[in-house]
C-alpha positions as YAML, in Angstrom:
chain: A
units: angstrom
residues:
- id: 1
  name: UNK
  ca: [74.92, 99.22, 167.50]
- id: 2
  name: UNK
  ca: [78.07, 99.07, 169.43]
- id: 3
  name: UNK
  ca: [77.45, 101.28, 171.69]
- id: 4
  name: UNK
  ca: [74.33, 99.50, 172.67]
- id: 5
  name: UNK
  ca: [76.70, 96.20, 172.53]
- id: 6
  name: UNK
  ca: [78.98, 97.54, 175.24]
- id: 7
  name: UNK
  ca: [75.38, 98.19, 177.57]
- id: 8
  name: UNK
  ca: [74.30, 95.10, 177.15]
- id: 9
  name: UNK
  ca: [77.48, 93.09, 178.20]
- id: 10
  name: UNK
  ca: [78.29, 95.73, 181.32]
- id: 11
  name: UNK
  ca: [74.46, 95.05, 182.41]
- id: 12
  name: UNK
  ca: [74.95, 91.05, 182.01]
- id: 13
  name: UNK
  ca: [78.64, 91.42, 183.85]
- id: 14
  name: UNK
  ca: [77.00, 93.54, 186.74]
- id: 15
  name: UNK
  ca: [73.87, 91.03, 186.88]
- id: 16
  name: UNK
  ca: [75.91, 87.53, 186.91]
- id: 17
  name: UNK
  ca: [78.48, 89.11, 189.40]
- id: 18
  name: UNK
  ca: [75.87, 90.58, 191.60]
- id: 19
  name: UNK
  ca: [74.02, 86.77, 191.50]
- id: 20
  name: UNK
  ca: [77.26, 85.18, 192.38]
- id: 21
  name: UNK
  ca: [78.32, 87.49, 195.10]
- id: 22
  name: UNK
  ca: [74.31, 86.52, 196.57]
- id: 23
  name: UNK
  ca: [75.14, 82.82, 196.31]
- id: 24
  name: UNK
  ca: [78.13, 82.98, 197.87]
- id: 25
  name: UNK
  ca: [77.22, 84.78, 200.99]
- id: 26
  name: UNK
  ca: [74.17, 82.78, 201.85]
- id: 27
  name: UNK
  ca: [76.27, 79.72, 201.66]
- id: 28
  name: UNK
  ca: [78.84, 81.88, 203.73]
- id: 29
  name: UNK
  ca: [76.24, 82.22, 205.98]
- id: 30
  name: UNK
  ca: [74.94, 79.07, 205.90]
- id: 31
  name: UNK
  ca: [78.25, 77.17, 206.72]
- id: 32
  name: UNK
  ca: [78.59, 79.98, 209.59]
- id: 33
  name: UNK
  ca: [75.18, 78.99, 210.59]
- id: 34
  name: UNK
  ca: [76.01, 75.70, 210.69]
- id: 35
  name: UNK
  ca: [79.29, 75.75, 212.48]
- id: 36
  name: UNK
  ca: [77.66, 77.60, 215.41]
- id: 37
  name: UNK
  ca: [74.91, 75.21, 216.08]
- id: 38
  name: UNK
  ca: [77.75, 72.40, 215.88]
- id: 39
  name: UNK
  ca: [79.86, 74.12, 218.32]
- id: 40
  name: UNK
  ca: [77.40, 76.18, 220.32]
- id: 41
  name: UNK
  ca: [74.59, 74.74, 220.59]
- id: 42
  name: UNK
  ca: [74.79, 71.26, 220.55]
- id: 43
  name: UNK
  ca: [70.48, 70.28, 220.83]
- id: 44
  name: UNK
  ca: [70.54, 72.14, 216.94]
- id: 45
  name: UNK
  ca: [73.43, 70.03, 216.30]
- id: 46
  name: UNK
  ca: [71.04, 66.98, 217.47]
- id: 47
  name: UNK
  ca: [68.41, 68.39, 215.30]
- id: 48
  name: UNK
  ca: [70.40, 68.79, 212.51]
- id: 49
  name: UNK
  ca: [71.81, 65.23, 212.26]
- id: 50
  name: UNK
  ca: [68.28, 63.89, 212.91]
- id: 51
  name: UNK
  ca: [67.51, 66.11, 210.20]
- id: 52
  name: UNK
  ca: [70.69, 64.56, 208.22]
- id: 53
  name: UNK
  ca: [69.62, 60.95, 209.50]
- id: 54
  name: UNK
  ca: [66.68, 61.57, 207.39]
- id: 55
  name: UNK
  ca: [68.40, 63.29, 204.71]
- id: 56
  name: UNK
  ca: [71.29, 61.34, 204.38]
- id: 57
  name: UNK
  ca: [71.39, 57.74, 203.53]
- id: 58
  name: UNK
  ca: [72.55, 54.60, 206.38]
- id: 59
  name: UNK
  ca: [75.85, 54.48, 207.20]
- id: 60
  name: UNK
  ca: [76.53, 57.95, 205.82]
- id: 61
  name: UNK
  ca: [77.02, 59.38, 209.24]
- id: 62
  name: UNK
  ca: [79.52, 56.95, 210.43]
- id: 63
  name: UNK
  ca: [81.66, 57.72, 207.38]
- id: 64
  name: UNK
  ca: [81.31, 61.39, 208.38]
- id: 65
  name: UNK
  ca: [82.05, 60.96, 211.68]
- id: 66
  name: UNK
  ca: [85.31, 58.84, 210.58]
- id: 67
  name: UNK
  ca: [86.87, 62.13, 209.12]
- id: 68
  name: UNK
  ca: [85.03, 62.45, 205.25]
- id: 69
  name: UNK
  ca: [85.82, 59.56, 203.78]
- id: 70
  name: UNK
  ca: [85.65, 59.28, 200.09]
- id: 71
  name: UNK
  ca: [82.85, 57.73, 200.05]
- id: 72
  name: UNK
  ca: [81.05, 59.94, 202.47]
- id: 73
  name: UNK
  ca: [82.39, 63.01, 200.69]
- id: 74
  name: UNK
  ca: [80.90, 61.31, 197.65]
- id: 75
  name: UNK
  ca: [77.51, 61.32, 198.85]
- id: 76
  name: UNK
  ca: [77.31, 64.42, 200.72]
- id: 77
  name: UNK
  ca: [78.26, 66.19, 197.43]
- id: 78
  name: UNK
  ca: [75.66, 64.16, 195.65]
- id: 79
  name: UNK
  ca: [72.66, 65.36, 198.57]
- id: 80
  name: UNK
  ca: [74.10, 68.82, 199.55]
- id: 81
  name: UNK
  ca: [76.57, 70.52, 197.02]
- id: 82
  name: UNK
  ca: [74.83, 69.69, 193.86]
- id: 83
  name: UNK
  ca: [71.42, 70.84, 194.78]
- id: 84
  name: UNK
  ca: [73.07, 74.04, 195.79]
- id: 85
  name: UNK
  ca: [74.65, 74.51, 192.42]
- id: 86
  name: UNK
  ca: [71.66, 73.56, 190.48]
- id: 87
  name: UNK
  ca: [69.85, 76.81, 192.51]
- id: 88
  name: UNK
  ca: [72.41, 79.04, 191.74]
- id: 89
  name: UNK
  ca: [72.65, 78.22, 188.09]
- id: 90
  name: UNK
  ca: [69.10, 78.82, 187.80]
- id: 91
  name: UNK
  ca: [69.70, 82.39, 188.83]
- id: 92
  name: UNK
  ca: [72.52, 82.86, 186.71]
- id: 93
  name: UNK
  ca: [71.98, 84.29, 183.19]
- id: 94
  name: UNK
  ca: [73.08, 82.45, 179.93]
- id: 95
  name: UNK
  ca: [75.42, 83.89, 178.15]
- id: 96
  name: UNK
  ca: [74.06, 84.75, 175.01]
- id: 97
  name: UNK
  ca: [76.68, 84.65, 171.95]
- id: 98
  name: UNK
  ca: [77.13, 88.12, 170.54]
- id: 99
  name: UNK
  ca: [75.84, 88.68, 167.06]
- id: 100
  name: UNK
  ca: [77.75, 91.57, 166.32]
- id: 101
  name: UNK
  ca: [81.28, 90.61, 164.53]
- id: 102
  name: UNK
  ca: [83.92, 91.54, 166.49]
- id: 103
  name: UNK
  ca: [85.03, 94.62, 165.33]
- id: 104
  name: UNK
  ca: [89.01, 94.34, 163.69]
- id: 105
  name: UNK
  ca: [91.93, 96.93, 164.63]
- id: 106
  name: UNK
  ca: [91.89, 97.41, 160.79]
- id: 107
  name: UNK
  ca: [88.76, 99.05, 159.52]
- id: 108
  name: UNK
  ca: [90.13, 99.84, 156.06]
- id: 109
  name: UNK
  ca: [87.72, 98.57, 153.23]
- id: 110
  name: UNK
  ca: [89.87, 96.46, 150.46]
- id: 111
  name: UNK
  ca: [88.32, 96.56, 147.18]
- id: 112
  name: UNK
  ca: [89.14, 93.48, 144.76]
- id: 113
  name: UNK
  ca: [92.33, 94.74, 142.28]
- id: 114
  name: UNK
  ca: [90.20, 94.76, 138.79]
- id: 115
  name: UNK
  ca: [92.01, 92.35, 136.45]
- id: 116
  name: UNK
  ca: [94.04, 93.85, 133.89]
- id: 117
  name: UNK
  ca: [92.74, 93.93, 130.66]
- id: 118
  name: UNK
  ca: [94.97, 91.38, 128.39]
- id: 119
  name: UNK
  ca: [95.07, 92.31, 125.09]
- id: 120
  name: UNK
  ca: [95.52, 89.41, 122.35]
- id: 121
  name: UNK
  ca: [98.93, 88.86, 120.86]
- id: 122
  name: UNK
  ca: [98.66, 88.89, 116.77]
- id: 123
  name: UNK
  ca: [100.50, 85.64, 116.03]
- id: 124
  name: UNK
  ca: [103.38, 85.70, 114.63]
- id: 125
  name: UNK
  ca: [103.09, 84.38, 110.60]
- id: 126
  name: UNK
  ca: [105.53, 81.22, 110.09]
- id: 127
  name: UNK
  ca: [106.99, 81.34, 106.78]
- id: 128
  name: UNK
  ca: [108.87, 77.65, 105.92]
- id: 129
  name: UNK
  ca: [112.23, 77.94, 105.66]
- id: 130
  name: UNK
  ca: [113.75, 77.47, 102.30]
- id: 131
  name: UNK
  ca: [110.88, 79.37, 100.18]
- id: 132
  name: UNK
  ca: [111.44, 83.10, 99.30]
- id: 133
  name: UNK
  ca: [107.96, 85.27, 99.36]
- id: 134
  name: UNK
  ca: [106.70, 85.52, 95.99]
- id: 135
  name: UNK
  ca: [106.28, 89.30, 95.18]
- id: 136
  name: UNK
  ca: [104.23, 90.13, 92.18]
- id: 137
  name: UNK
  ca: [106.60, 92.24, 89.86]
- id: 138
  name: UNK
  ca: [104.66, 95.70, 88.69]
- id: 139
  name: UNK
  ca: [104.54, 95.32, 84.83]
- id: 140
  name: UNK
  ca: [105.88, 98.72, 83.47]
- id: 141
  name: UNK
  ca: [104.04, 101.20, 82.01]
- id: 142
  name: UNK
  ca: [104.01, 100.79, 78.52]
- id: 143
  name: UNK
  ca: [104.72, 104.36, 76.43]
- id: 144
  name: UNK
  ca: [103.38, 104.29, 72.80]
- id: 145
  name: UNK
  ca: [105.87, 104.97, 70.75]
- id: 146
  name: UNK
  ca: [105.52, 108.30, 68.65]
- id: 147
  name: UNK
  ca: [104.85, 107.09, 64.62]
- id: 148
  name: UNK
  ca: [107.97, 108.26, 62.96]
- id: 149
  name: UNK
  ca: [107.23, 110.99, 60.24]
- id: 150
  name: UNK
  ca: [108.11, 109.93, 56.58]
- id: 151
  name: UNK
  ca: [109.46, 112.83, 54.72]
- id: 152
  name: UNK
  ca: [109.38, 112.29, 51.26]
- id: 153
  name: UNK
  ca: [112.98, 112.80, 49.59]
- id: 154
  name: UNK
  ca: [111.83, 116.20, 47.06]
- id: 155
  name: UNK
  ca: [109.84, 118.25, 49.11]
- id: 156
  name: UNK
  ca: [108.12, 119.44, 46.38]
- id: 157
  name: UNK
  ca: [106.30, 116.88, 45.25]
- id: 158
  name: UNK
  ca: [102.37, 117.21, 46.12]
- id: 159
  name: UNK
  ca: [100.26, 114.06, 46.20]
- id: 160
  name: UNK
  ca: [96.20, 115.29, 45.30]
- id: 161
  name: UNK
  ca: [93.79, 114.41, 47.46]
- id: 162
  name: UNK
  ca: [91.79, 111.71, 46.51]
- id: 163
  name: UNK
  ca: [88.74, 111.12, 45.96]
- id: 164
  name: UNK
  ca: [86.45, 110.72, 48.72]
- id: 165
  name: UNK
  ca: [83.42, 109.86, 46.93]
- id: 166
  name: UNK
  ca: [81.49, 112.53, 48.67]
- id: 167
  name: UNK
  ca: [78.92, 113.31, 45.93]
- id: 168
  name: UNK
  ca: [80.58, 116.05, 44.34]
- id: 169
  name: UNK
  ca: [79.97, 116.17, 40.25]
- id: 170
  name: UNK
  ca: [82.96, 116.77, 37.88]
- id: 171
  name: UNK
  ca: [82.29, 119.33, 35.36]
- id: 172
  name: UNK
  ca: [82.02, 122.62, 35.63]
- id: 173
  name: UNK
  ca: [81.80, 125.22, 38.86]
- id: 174
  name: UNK
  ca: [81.36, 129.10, 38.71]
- id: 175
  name: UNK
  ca: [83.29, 128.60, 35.05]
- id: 176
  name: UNK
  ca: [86.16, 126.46, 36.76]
- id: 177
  name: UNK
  ca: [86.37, 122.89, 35.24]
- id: 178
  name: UNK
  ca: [86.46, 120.41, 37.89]
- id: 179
  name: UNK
  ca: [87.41, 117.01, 37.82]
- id: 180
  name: UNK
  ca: [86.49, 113.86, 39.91]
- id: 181
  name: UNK
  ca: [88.79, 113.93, 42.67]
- id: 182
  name: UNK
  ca: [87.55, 118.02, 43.38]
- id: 183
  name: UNK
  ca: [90.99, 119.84, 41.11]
- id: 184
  name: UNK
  ca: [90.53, 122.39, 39.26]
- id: 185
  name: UNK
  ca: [92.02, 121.89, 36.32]
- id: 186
  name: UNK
  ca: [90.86, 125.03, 33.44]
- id: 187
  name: UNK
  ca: [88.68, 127.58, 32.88]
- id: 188
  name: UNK
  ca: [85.38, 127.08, 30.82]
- id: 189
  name: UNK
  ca: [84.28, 130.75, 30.97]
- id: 190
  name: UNK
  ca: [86.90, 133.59, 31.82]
- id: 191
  name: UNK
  ca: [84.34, 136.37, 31.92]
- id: 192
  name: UNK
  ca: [82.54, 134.32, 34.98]
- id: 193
  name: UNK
  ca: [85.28, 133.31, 36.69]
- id: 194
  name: UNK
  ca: [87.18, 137.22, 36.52]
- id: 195
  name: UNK
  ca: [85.63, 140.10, 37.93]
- id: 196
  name: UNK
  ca: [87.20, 143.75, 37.34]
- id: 197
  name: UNK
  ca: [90.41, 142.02, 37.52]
- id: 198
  name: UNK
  ca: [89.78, 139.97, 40.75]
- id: 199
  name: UNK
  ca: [89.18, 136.13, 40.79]
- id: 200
  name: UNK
  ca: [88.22, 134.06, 43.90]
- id: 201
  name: UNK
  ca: [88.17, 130.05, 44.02]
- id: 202
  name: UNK
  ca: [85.25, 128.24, 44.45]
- id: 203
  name: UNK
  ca: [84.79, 127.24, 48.54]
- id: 204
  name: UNK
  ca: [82.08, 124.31, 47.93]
- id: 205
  name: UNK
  ca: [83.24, 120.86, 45.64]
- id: 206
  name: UNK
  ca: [87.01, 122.25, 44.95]
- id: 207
  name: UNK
  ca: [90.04, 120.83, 46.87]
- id: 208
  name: UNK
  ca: [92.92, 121.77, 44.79]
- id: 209
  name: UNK
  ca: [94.59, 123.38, 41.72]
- id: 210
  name: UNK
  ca: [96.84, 121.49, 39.12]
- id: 211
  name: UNK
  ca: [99.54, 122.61, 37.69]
- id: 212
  name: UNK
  ca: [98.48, 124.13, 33.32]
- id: 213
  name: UNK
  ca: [95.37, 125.59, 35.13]
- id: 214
  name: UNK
  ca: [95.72, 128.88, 33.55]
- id: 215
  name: UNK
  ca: [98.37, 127.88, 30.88]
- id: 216
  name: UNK
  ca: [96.29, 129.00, 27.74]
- id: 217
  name: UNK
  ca: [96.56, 133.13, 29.47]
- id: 218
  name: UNK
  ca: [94.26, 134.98, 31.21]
- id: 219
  name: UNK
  ca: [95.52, 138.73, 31.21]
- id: 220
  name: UNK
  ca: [92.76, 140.24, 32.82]
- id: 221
  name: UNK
  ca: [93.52, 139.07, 35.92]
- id: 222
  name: UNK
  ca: [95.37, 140.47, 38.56]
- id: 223
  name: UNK
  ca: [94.29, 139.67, 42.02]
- id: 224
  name: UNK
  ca: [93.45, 136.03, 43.08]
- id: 225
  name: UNK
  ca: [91.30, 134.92, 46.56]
- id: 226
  name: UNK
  ca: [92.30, 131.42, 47.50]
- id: 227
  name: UNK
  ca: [89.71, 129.89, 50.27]
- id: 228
  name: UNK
  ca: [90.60, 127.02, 52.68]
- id: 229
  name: UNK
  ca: [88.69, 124.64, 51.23]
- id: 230
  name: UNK
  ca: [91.44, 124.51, 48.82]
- id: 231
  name: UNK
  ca: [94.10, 122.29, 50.27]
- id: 232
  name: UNK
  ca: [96.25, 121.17, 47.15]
- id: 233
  name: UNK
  ca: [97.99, 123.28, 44.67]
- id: 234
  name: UNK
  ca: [100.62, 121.51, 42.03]
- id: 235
  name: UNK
  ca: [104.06, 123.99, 41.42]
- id: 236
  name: UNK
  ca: [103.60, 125.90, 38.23]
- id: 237
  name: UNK
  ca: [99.37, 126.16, 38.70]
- id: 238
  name: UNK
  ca: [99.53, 129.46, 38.23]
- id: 239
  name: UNK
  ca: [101.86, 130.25, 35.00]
- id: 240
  name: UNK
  ca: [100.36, 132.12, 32.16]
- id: 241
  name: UNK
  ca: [99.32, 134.78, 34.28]
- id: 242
  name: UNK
  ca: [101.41, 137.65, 33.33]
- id: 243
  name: UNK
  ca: [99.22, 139.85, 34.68]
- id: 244
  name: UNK
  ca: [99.16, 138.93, 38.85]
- id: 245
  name: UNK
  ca: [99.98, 141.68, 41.36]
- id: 246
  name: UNK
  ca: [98.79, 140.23, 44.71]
- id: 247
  name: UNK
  ca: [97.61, 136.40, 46.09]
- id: 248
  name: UNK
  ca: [95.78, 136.46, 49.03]
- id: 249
  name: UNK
  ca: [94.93, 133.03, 50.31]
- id: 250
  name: UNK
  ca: [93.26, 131.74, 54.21]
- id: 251
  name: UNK
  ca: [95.37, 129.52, 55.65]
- id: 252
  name: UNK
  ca: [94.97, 126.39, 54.94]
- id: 253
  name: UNK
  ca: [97.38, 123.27, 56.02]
- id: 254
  name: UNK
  ca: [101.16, 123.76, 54.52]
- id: 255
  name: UNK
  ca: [100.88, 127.03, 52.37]
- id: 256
  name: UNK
  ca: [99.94, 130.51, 53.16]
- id: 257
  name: UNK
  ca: [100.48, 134.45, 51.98]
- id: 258
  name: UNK
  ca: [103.27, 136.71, 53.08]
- id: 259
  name: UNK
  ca: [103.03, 139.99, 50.91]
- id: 260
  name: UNK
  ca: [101.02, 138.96, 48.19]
- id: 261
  name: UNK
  ca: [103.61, 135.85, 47.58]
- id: 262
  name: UNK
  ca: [102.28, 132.16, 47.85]
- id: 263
  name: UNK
  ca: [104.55, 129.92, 50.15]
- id: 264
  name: UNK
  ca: [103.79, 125.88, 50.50]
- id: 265
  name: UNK
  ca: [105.92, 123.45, 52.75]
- id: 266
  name: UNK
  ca: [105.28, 125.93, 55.84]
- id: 267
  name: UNK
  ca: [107.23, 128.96, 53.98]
- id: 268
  name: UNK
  ca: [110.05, 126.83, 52.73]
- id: 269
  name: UNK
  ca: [109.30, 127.24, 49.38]
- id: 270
  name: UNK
  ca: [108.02, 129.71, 47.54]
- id: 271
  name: UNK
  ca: [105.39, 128.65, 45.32]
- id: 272
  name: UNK
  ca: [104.29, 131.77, 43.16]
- id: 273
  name: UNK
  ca: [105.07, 135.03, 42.76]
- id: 274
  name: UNK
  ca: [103.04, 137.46, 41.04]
- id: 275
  name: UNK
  ca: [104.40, 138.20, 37.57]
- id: 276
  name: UNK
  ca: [102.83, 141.57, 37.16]
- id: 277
  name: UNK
  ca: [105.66, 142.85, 39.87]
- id: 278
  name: UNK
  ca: [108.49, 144.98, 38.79]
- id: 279
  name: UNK
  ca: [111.15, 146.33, 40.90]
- id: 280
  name: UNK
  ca: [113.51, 143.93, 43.63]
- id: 281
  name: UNK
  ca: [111.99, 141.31, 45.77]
- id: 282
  name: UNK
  ca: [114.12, 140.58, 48.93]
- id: 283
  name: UNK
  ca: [113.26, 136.67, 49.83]
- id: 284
  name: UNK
  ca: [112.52, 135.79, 53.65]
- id: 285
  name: UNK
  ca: [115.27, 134.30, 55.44]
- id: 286
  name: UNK
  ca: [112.90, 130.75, 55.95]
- id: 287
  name: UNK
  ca: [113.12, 129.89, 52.25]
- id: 288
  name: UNK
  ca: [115.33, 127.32, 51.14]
- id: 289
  name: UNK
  ca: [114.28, 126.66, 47.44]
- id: 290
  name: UNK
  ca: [112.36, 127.64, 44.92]
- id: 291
  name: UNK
  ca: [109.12, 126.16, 42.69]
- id: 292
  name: UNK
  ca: [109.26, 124.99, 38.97]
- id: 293
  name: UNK
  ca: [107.07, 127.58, 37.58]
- id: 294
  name: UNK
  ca: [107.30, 129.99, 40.41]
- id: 295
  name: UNK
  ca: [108.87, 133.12, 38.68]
- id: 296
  name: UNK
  ca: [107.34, 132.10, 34.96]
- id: 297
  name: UNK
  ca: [106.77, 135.82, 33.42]
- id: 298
  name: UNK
  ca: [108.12, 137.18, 36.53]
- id: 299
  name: UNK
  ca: [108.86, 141.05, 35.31]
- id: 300
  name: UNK
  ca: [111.26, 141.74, 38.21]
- id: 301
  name: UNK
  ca: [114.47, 142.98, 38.04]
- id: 302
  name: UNK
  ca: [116.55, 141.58, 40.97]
- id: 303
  name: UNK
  ca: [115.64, 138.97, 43.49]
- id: 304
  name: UNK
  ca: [117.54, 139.41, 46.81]
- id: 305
  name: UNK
  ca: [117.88, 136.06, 48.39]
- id: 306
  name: UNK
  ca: [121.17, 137.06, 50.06]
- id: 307
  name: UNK
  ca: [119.44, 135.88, 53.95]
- id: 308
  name: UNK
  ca: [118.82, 132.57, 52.67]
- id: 309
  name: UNK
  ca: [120.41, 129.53, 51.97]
- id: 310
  name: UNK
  ca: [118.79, 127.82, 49.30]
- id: 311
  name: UNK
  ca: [119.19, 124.04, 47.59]
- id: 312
  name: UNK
  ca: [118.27, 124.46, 44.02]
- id: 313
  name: UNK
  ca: [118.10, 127.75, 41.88]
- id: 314
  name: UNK
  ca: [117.56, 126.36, 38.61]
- id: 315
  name: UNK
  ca: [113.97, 127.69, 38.57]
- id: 316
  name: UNK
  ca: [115.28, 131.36, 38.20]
- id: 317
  name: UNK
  ca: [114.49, 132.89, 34.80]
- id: 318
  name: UNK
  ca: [117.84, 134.36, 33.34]
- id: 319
  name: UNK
  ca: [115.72, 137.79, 33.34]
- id: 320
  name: UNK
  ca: [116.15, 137.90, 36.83]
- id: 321
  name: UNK
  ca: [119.56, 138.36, 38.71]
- id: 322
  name: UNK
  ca: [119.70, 136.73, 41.61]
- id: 323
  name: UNK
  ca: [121.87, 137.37, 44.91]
- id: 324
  name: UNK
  ca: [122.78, 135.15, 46.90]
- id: 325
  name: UNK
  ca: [124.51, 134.79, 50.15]
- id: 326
  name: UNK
  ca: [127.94, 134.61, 49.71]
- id: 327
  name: UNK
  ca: [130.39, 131.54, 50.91]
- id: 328
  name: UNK
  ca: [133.66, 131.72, 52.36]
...
């Protein structure tokens, strides 16, 4: 497009100049024309101003003659000059506007700046002078306090169970008499109740022994089975038999079996010891007293209780020597 631009305008230069340069030399030549028939040839020069007479209006030649007067200047550029323009601008080509911008020194391309993005300030949160925030306070965790454990003042003392109304019958089970609250109490037949010398507790409607059980003898026995169903046993439930060699009991809450001897209060005290024994008995270090009854009939000789330090002794039968730990 610009190149063919650049044609067009040299053509339309070359064109308008070449049309000027025309117009100018035929009214070169005309004027030289002109001047020789007015100087040379003076009958053309008659011809020509009866051709002006005609052309040009009364008077006018006068005025001429008088040296181009204004007036006379006037008219002979209203007859002569302007009909001579008018021809030569009707050979001369418009100019035609160009429809091409005109092309700038600067050909970069600007693109519009994108608008940087604005991102939203968080307003700021007034607080009114003169009030505090209000903070919740945490409440504190509250620990339940552990139930303190009553210990009653004589250890030995055993409260039964009671009872629990659980359908068992008081009377008499496997020959042990029974009463409502599930102790044994007696014996209503020894020859059911003692095998070969061996005699368990029943496991089913019994939950203790009190203390006389077996106070009216029974020397045929020797070895007693205690179950765990049996969970209360009064000091002194097993006097009268003079006969015992070994107790053998399943754990069961406080009191438990350490070498054939019965131990309540978690092996603090001894409960019973089979009277049947002879020889010395060395006591464990974790006993600190012993049971009313414990040692009734006891056929032992000494009792070594030197490793412990016991609270009461008055349960020792004066059969028995006892030794204790000495004190400084």
């Amino acid at each position: 497009m610009e190149l063919y631009e650049v044609l067009y305008e040299e053509r339309f230069s070359a064109v308008v100049l070449s049309r000027i340069t025309k117009t100018i030399l035929v009214f070169l030549i005309f004027c030289v024309m002109a001047a020789n028939v007015h100087f040379n040839n003076p009958a053309a020069g008659q011809s020509i101003s009866a051709d002006t007479e005609t052309i040009l209006p009364a008077g006018a030649e006068a005025e001429i003659d008088a040296g181009w007067s204004g007036t006379a200047l006037s008219t002979v550029n209203e007859m002569i000059l302007k009909p001579i323009i008018s021809v030569t601008n009707e050979f001369m080509i418009p100019v035609v506007p160009s429809v091409f911008p005109a092309e700038t020194e600067d050909s970069t391309v600007y693109m519009p700046e994108a608008p940087a993005a604005t991102v939203p300030e968080e307003p700021e949160v007034s607080v009114p002078e003169g009030t505090a925030p209000v903070i919740p306070e945490v409440p504190e965790a509250s620990v339940a306090e552990e139930p303190a454990t009553s210990v009653p003042d004589d250890p030995a003392e055993q409260v039964p169970p009671e009872n629990t109304g659980n359908g068992s019958v008081p009377g008499v089970i496997d020959g042990f008499l029974v009463n409502e609250s599930g102790i044994i109490y007696g014996i209503s037949d020894p020859d059911l109740v003692v095998n070969d010398g061996y005699m368990e507790f029943p496991t089913e409607k019994c939950t203790g022994i009190a203390a006389g059980t077996f106070s009216s003898g029974l020397p045929t026995v020797r070895e007693i089975f205690i179950p765990a169903n049996i969970t209360y046993i009064e000091e002194g439930a097993f006097s009268g038999l003079a006969n015992m060699e070994w107790f053998e009991m399943e754990s069961s809450g406080a009191y438990y079996t350490e070498e054939g001897v019965l131990f309540a209060e978690h092996g603090t005290c001894l409960l019973a010891f089979p009277a049947g024994r002879t020889g010395n008995y060395k006591v464990p270090s974790h006993v600190v007293r012993f049971a009313a009854g414990a040692f009734d009939s006891a056929q032992i000789e000494v009792l070594d209780a030197a490793a412990c330090i016991l609270t009461d002794v008055s349960g020792i039968p004066e059969n028995i020597s006892l030794l204790v730990r000495e004190t400084p």
